[in-house]
Amino acid sequence: MNFVTLNNGLKMPQLGFGVWQVEDDQATSAVKKAIEVGYTSIDTAMIYKNEVGVGKAIKEASVPREELFITTKVWNTDQGYENTIKAFEASLERLGLDYVDLYLIHWPTPEFDQYVDTYKALEKLYKDGKVKAIGVCNFEIEHLERLLNECEVVPVLNQVECHPYLAQNELKEFCAKHNIFVEAWSPLDQGGEALQDEVIQKIANSHNKSTAQVILRWHLQNNTIVIPKSVTPSRIEENFNVFDFDLTSDEMNAINELNRNRRKGPHPNEMNVR
Ligand SMILES: NC(=O)C1=CN([C@@H]2O[C@H](COP(=O)(O)OP(=O)(O)OC[C@H]3O[C@@H](n4cnc5c(N)ncnc54)[C@H](OP(=O)(O)O)[C@@H]3O)[C@@H](O)[C@H]2O)C=CC1
Ligand SMILES: O=C1CO[C@H](CO)[C@@H](O)[C@@H]1O
């Protein structure tokens, strides 16, 4: 497993396990399987409604809590300083934990203009030692600039949709300049067209790997953190088995050229759901 060092010195596994669209019960078995395979980083959120199931897996796992890296997120309806503190305590309770490693704002929801206050609540939780790191999801450059100007703690990462068809080059450049990692959500294009791409298929054949493994390798070699999701035991293993080969710079460039700025999810400025 590769670890990255976040801007506050905390180490985080570069490959983690996502659990969106996994029912609470199934989350327990999927996370237990993932931990058995060797994943130690788990990405959940209040809105996934599976924090209880994830917490159960953590409790039943044979790996000590301090070796795990648990991420959860504050949902749009809980934004604002006081609401965020309450939402965090509720997440902690559902997870059955006394701290989380990383707490993230789920969407900026710019129309409501509360993400600065929300972030200030994350700073308070961080200063109180209840979270080991804080960050954001789905922040565009202008949203990050506001945090950098108006808040004290630089987010450790920005979790955004990213895969070969949505490379996020401009955002990656901005984040790198400010020592903020990019973490890719839907890194496998939600199991979609990118997994069938002919260019990626050819590269995969030459390494005797799957297209999913090549895509994950592309993310890792781009210095991106990844959190693929699967409830299929063989795929949970497959997605972890990406540290025994390297893509050449020609192969990396060939995948870079597939970018078409095509999103599966909403644009952050259009996601003002409450
Ligand atoms: N911050 C945010 O706004 C968001 C965060 N996320 C986070 O990112 C995580 C990952 O993103 P997600 O949207 O789930 O999508 P992914 O890109 O991880 O793709 C998951 C889909 O791909 C399939 N799959 C997984 N591995 C393979 C494989 N090796 N071969 C073929 N198919 C495969 C899965 O099927 P199956 O499970 O049936 O095996 C599932 O349908 C989420 O689970 C969540 O934690 C996601 C969306 C938004
Ligand atoms: O992480 C995510 C998945 O679930 C949410 C919806 O229920 C999305 O909005 C979000 O981006």
Tab-separated table of C-alpha atoms and ligand atoms in Angstrom:
chain	number	residue	atom	x	y	z
A	1	MET	CA	0.000	0.000	0.000
A	2	ASN	CA	1.183	3.494	-0.813
A	3	PHE	CA	0.626	6.259	1.715
A	4	VAL	CA	0.512	9.951	0.953
A	5	THR	CA	1.465	12.622	3.473
A	6	LEU	CA	-1.253	15.260	3.786
A	7	ASN	CA	-0.421	18.946	4.294
A	8	ASN	CA	-0.846	18.593	8.084
A	9	GLY	CA	1.611	15.672	8.254
A	10	LEU	CA	-1.045	12.946	8.545
A	11	LYS	CA	-0.459	9.814	6.477
A	12	MET	CA	-3.348	8.526	4.381
A	13	PRO	CA	-3.573	5.386	2.227
A	14	GLN	CA	-3.594	6.413	-1.439
A	15	LEU	CA	-6.126	3.684	-2.218
A	16	GLY	CA	-9.310	3.427	-0.181
A	17	PHE	CA	-12.741	1.843	-0.352
A	18	GLY	CA	-15.942	3.753	-1.231
A	19	VAL	CA	-19.403	2.739	-0.040
A	20	TRP	CA	-21.931	4.939	-1.849
A	21	GLN	CA	-25.038	2.943	-2.877
A	22	VAL	CA	-24.228	0.169	-0.430
A	23	GLU	CA	-27.081	-0.672	1.956
A	24	ASP	CA	-26.287	-0.535	5.660
A	25	ASP	CA	-26.191	-4.363	6.099
A	26	GLN	CA	-24.211	-4.920	2.952
A	27	ALA	CA	-21.766	-2.198	4.002
A	28	THR	CA	-20.737	-4.342	6.979
A	29	SER	CA	-19.848	-7.355	4.828
A	30	ALA	CA	-18.261	-5.275	2.039
A	31	VAL	CA	-16.087	-3.263	4.441
A	32	LYS	CA	-15.090	-6.421	6.329
A	33	LYS	CA	-14.068	-8.025	3.043
A	34	ALA	CA	-12.147	-4.890	2.053
A	35	ILE	CA	-10.271	-4.824	5.374
A	36	GLU	CA	-9.437	-8.543	5.008
A	37	VAL	CA	-8.000	-7.824	1.563
A	38	GLY	CA	-5.844	-5.022	2.980
A	39	TYR	CA	-7.756	-1.748	2.498
A	40	THR	CA	-7.455	0.428	5.586
A	41	SER	CA	-9.185	3.592	4.316
A	42	ILE	CA	-12.983	3.715	4.100
A	43	ASP	CA	-15.020	6.557	2.555
A	44	THR	CA	-18.606	6.989	3.736
A	45	ALA	CA	-20.984	9.931	4.270
A	46	MET	CA	-24.057	10.740	6.318
A	47	ILE	CA	-26.131	10.727	3.116
A	48	TYR	CA	-25.052	7.158	2.227
A	49	LYS	CA	-27.050	5.982	5.246
A	50	ASN	CA	-24.557	3.250	6.020
A	51	GLU	CA	-22.404	4.747	8.774
A	52	VAL	CA	-23.884	2.221	11.241
A	53	GLY	CA	-22.961	-0.690	8.955
A	54	VAL	CA	-19.489	0.709	8.349
A	55	GLY	CA	-18.994	1.204	12.110
A	56	LYS	CA	-20.013	-2.404	12.755
A	57	ALA	CA	-17.389	-3.639	10.275
A	58	ILE	CA	-14.747	-1.453	11.962
A	59	LYS	CA	-15.649	-2.904	15.352
A	60	GLU	CA	-15.586	-6.493	14.078
A	61	ALA	CA	-12.403	-6.102	12.022
A	62	SER	CA	-9.166	-7.673	13.163
A	63	VAL	CA	-7.291	-4.433	12.399
A	64	PRO	CA	-6.906	-1.956	15.302
A	65	ARG	CA	-8.842	1.309	14.967
A	66	GLU	CA	-5.667	3.396	14.861
A	67	GLU	CA	-4.536	1.567	11.721
A	68	LEU	CA	-7.749	2.490	9.904
A	69	PHE	CA	-8.473	5.775	8.154
A	70	ILE	CA	-12.166	6.654	8.279
A	71	THR	CA	-13.714	9.460	6.242
A	72	THR	CA	-17.244	10.824	6.493
A	73	LYS	CA	-18.945	13.977	5.245
A	74	VAL	CA	-21.391	16.689	6.274
A	75	TRP	CA	-24.452	16.761	4.015
A	76	ASN	CA	-25.916	19.873	2.392
A	77	THR	CA	-28.896	20.138	4.765
A	78	ASP	CA	-26.564	20.192	7.763
A	79	GLN	CA	-24.431	23.111	6.613
A	80	GLY	CA	-23.846	26.129	8.864
A	81	TYR	CA	-21.621	26.275	11.960
A	82	GLU	CA	-23.883	24.841	14.670
A	83	ASN	CA	-25.625	22.327	12.412
A	84	THR	CA	-22.292	20.955	11.244
A	85	ILE	CA	-21.052	20.369	14.800
A	86	LYS	CA	-24.301	18.502	15.563
A	87	ALA	CA	-24.148	16.526	12.313
A	88	PHE	CA	-20.579	15.514	13.088
A	89	GLU	CA	-21.509	14.246	16.560
A	90	ALA	CA	-24.389	12.257	15.035
A	91	SER	CA	-22.055	10.686	12.446
A	92	LEU	CA	-19.571	9.789	15.166
A	93	GLU	CA	-22.339	8.155	17.168
A	94	ARG	CA	-23.602	6.142	14.187
A	95	LEU	CA	-20.068	5.022	13.385
A	96	GLY	CA	-19.481	4.113	17.040
A	97	LEU	CA	-16.159	5.969	17.011
A	98	ASP	CA	-14.563	8.629	19.174
A	99	TYR	CA	-12.829	10.378	16.261
A	100	VAL	CA	-12.772	10.270	12.485
A	101	ASP	CA	-9.639	10.630	10.445
A	102	LEU	CA	-11.102	12.930	7.815
A	103	TYR	CA	-14.262	15.052	7.790
A	104	LEU	CA	-15.349	16.629	4.512
A	105	ILE	CA	-17.928	19.143	3.288
A	106	HIS	CA	-19.929	17.092	0.765
A	107	TRP	CA	-20.859	19.878	-1.710
A	108	PRO	CA	-20.248	23.624	-1.611
A	109	THR	CA	-23.934	24.350	-2.510
A	110	PRO	CA	-22.880	27.901	-3.486
A	111	GLU	CA	-26.459	29.123	-3.805
A	112	PHE	CA	-26.825	28.855	-0.020
A	113	ASP	CA	-23.431	30.417	0.638
A	114	GLN	CA	-22.787	28.603	3.918
A	115	TYR	CA	-19.655	26.668	3.093
A	116	VAL	CA	-17.279	29.137	4.797
A	117	ASP	CA	-19.188	28.892	8.108
A	118	THR	CA	-19.431	25.142	7.651
A	119	TYR	CA	-15.692	24.943	7.114
A	120	LYS	CA	-15.119	27.019	10.276
A	121	ALA	CA	-16.995	24.299	12.182
A	122	LEU	CA	-14.650	21.717	10.648
A	123	GLU	CA	-11.714	23.841	11.838
A	124	LYS	CA	-13.154	23.810	15.373
A	125	LEU	CA	-13.545	19.999	15.273
A	126	TYR	CA	-9.969	19.735	14.022
A	127	LYS	CA	-8.610	22.016	16.752
A	128	ASP	CA	-10.550	20.024	19.373
A	129	GLY	CA	-8.912	16.800	18.139
A	130	LYS	CA	-12.175	15.172	17.075
A	131	VAL	CA	-10.997	14.832	13.487
A	132	LYS	CA	-7.426	14.291	12.366
A	133	ALA	CA	-7.840	16.198	9.110
A	134	ILE	CA	-10.436	18.296	7.310
A	135	GLY	CA	-11.216	18.844	3.674
A	136	VAL	CA	-13.857	19.340	1.038
A	137	CYS	CA	-15.596	17.647	-1.860
A	138	ASN	CA	-16.719	19.042	-5.161
A	139	PHE	CA	-15.073	22.419	-4.649
A	140	GLU	CA	-14.262	24.409	-7.770
A	141	ILE	CA	-11.242	26.744	-7.801
A	142	GLU	CA	-13.346	29.771	-6.778
A	143	HIS	CA	-14.708	27.921	-3.724
A	144	LEU	CA	-11.215	26.831	-2.672
A	145	GLU	CA	-9.930	30.373	-3.115
A	146	ARG	CA	-12.531	31.636	-0.664
A	147	LEU	CA	-11.487	29.083	1.955
A	148	LEU	CA	-7.835	29.952	1.443
A	149	ASN	CA	-8.641	33.647	1.918
A	150	GLU	CA	-11.181	33.433	4.744
A	151	CYS	CA	-10.150	30.401	6.813
A	152	GLU	CA	-7.013	29.312	8.674
A	153	VAL	CA	-6.615	25.600	7.993
A	154	VAL	CA	-5.823	24.587	4.418
A	155	PRO	CA	-8.029	21.634	3.393
A	156	VAL	CA	-5.958	18.469	3.079
A	157	LEU	CA	-7.819	17.321	-0.003
A	158	ASN	CA	-10.607	18.026	-2.443
A	159	GLN	CA	-12.657	14.933	-3.360
A	160	VAL	CA	-14.061	15.390	-6.865
A	161	GLU	CA	-15.378	13.322	-9.752
A	162	CYS	CA	-12.307	12.208	-11.687
A	163	HIS	CA	-11.628	9.407	-14.181
A	164	PRO	CA	-10.059	9.169	-17.645
A	165	TYR	CA	-13.070	10.914	-19.236
A	166	LEU	CA	-12.981	13.752	-16.651
A	167	ALA	CA	-9.319	14.391	-15.893
A	168	GLN	CA	-9.827	17.651	-13.905
A	169	ASN	CA	-6.473	19.011	-15.111
A	170	GLU	CA	-6.995	22.660	-14.170
A	171	LEU	CA	-8.291	21.807	-10.694
A	172	LYS	CA	-5.426	19.332	-10.189
A	173	GLU	CA	-2.913	22.033	-11.054
A	174	PHE	CA	-4.503	24.521	-8.632
A	175	CYS	CA	-4.661	21.936	-5.835
A	176	ALA	CA	-1.041	20.853	-6.353
A	177	LYS	CA	0.052	24.493	-6.128
A	178	HIS	CA	-1.686	24.813	-2.747
A	179	ASN	CA	-0.591	21.456	-1.341
A	180	ILE	CA	-4.135	20.054	-1.481
A	181	PHE	CA	-4.492	16.459	-2.682
A	182	VAL	CA	-7.115	15.542	-5.246
A	183	GLU	CA	-9.139	12.485	-4.288
A	184	ALA	CA	-11.055	10.888	-7.161
A	185	TRP	CA	-14.680	9.915	-6.673
A	186	SER	CA	-16.187	7.586	-9.258
A	187	PRO	CA	-12.573	6.769	-10.180
A	188	LEU	CA	-13.837	3.895	-12.345
A	189	ASP	CA	-16.428	6.044	-14.124
A	190	GLN	CA	-19.062	4.237	-12.016
A	191	GLY	CA	-18.256	1.021	-13.853
A	192	GLY	CA	-19.193	2.789	-17.119
A	193	GLU	CA	-17.785	3.402	-20.579
A	194	ALA	CA	-14.197	4.104	-19.504
A	195	LEU	CA	-13.891	0.438	-18.485
A	196	GLN	CA	-14.641	-0.523	-22.121
A	197	ASP	CA	-12.347	2.051	-23.700
A	198	GLU	CA	-10.237	0.506	-26.475
A	199	VAL	CA	-7.063	2.412	-25.608
A	200	ILE	CA	-7.290	1.338	-21.973
A	201	GLN	CA	-8.188	-2.211	-23.003
A	202	LYS	CA	-5.038	-2.459	-25.118
A	203	ILE	CA	-2.844	-1.198	-22.283
A	204	ALA	CA	-4.559	-3.604	-19.888
A	205	ASN	CA	-3.916	-6.571	-22.202
A	206	SER	CA	-0.230	-5.745	-22.452
A	207	HIS	CA	0.115	-5.802	-18.629
A	208	ASN	CA	-2.199	-8.761	-18.147
A	209	LYS	CA	-4.394	-6.546	-15.973
A	210	SER	CA	-8.031	-5.427	-16.138
A	211	THR	CA	-9.095	-2.015	-17.426
A	212	ALA	CA	-10.195	-1.150	-13.872
A	213	GLN	CA	-6.700	-1.900	-12.582
A	214	VAL	CA	-5.110	0.215	-15.329
A	215	ILE	CA	-7.414	3.150	-14.531
A	216	LEU	CA	-6.617	2.909	-10.815
A	217	ARG	CA	-2.905	2.763	-11.657
A	218	TRP	CA	-3.293	5.885	-13.832
A	219	HIS	CA	-4.839	7.736	-10.867
A	220	LEU	CA	-2.099	6.566	-8.481
A	221	GLN	CA	0.711	7.577	-10.836
A	222	ASN	CA	-0.979	10.990	-11.206
A	223	ASN	CA	-0.607	11.424	-7.416
A	224	THR	CA	-4.381	11.195	-6.962
A	225	ILE	CA	-6.019	9.431	-4.016
A	226	VAL	CA	-8.644	6.857	-5.124
A	227	ILE	CA	-11.655	5.265	-3.440
A	228	PRO	CA	-13.191	2.683	-5.806
A	229	LYS	CA	-16.424	1.045	-4.665
A	230	SER	CA	-17.464	-2.551	-5.165
A	231	VAL	CA	-19.704	-5.009	-3.393
A	232	THR	CA	-18.319	-7.897	-5.457
A	233	PRO	CA	-15.638	-9.761	-3.476
A	234	SER	CA	-13.515	-10.568	-6.568
A	235	ARG	CA	-13.581	-6.905	-7.657
A	236	ILE	CA	-12.752	-5.690	-4.140
A	237	GLU	CA	-9.592	-7.816	-4.459
A	238	GLU	CA	-8.943	-6.868	-8.080
A	239	ASN	CA	-9.083	-3.151	-7.291
A	240	PHE	CA	-6.556	-3.595	-4.487
A	241	ASN	CA	-4.126	-5.487	-6.688
A	242	VAL	CA	-2.605	-2.438	-8.383
A	243	PHE	CA	0.806	-2.087	-6.770
A	244	ASP	CA	2.709	-4.681	-8.789
A	245	PHE	CA	2.963	-2.919	-12.151
A	246	ASP	CA	3.781	0.497	-13.624
A	247	LEU	CA	2.377	2.348	-16.591
A	248	THR	CA	4.997	3.848	-18.902
A	249	SER	CA	4.919	7.577	-19.635
A	250	ASP	CA	3.560	6.789	-23.131
A	251	GLU	CA	0.737	4.784	-21.555
A	252	MET	CA	0.028	7.571	-19.045
A	253	ASN	CA	-0.069	10.091	-21.920
A	254	ALA	CA	-2.377	7.882	-23.982
A	255	ILE	CA	-4.864	7.764	-21.083
A	256	ASN	CA	-4.468	11.508	-20.452
A	257	GLU	CA	-5.519	12.094	-24.048
A	258	LEU	CA	-8.867	10.357	-23.457
A	259	ASN	CA	-10.117	13.288	-21.368
A	260	ARG	CA	-13.391	14.689	-22.697
A	261	ASN	CA	-14.596	16.630	-19.619
A	262	ARG	CA	-17.599	14.341	-19.391
A	263	ARG	CA	-19.272	14.208	-15.983
A	264	LYS	CA	-21.418	11.435	-14.528
A	265	GLY	CA	-22.501	13.561	-11.581
A	266	PRO	CA	-23.723	17.172	-11.430
A	267	HIS	CA	-21.490	20.207	-11.804
A	268	PRO	CA	-20.823	21.560	-8.282
A	269	ASN	CA	-22.376	24.927	-9.130
A	270	GLU	CA	-25.586	23.164	-10.114
A	271	MET	CA	-25.783	20.956	-7.038
A	272	ASN	CA	-27.799	23.074	-4.654
A	273	VAL	CA	-29.959	20.259	-3.323
A	274	ARG	CA	-31.034	20.574	0.251
B	1	LIG	N1	-17.979	13.236	-2.611
B	1	LIG	C1	-18.877	12.905	-3.518
B	1	LIG	O1	-19.684	13.749	-3.946
B	1	LIG	C2	-18.936	11.538	-4.039
B	1	LIG	C3	-18.166	10.563	-3.460
B	1	LIG	N2	-18.196	9.271	-3.928
B	1	LIG	C4	-17.329	8.272	-3.260
B	1	LIG	O2	-16.492	7.652	-4.245
B	1	LIG	C5	-16.694	6.249	-4.203
B	1	LIG	C6	-16.450	5.617	-5.566
B	1	LIG	O3	-17.296	6.174	-6.538
B	1	LIG	P1	-18.558	5.387	-7.173
B	1	LIG	O4	-19.498	6.428	-7.671
B	1	LIG	O5	-19.057	4.416	-6.214
B	1	LIG	O6	-17.974	4.724	-8.481
B	1	LIG	P2	-16.738	3.816	-8.919
B	1	LIG	O7	-16.079	4.556	-10.034
B	1	LIG	O8	-15.935	3.378	-7.756
B	1	LIG	O9	-17.475	2.574	-9.577
B	1	LIG	C7	-18.284	1.707	-8.835
B	1	LIG	C8	-19.027	0.826	-9.834
B	1	LIG	O10	-18.074	0.099	-10.620
B	1	LIG	C9	-18.239	-1.289	-10.458
B	1	LIG	N3	-16.888	-1.860	-10.328
B	1	LIG	C10	-16.042	-1.721	-9.274
B	1	LIG	N4	-14.884	-2.365	-9.524
B	1	LIG	C11	-14.998	-2.905	-10.753
B	1	LIG	C12	-14.131	-3.700	-11.535
B	1	LIG	N5	-12.923	-4.032	-11.102
B	1	LIG	N6	-14.564	-4.113	-12.765
B	1	LIG	C13	-15.791	-3.759	-13.193
B	1	LIG	N7	-16.665	-3.000	-12.492
B	1	LIG	C14	-16.276	-2.588	-11.279
B	1	LIG	C15	-19.049	-1.459	-9.179
B	1	LIG	O11	-19.867	-2.617	-9.267
B	1	LIG	P3	-20.142	-3.647	-8.038
B	1	LIG	O12	-20.212	-2.852	-6.769
B	1	LIG	O13	-21.441	-4.251	-8.437
B	1	LIG	O14	-19.007	-4.633	-8.039
B	1	LIG	C16	-19.907	-0.194	-9.189
B	1	LIG	O15	-21.027	-0.360	-10.025
B	1	LIG	C17	-18.131	6.127	-3.696
B	1	LIG	O16	-18.458	4.818	-3.298
B	1	LIG	C18	-18.123	7.160	-2.597
B	1	LIG	O17	-17.457	6.662	-1.451
B	1	LIG	C19	-18.972	8.949	-5.012
B	1	LIG	C20	-19.786	9.878	-5.597
B	1	LIG	C21	-19.836	11.244	-5.168
B	2	LIG	O1	-21.444	11.225	-2.681
B	2	LIG	C1	-22.490	11.312	-3.272
B	2	LIG	C2	-23.372	10.214	-3.549
B	2	LIG	O2	-24.614	10.428	-2.947
B	2	LIG	C3	-25.205	11.706	-3.121
B	2	LIG	C4	-26.650	11.620	-3.442
B	2	LIG	O3	-27.328	10.749	-2.629
B	2	LIG	C5	-24.442	12.511	-4.110
B	2	LIG	O4	-24.972	13.779	-4.236
B	2	LIG	C6	-23.060	12.611	-3.636
B	2	LIG	O5	-22.227	13.230	-4.521
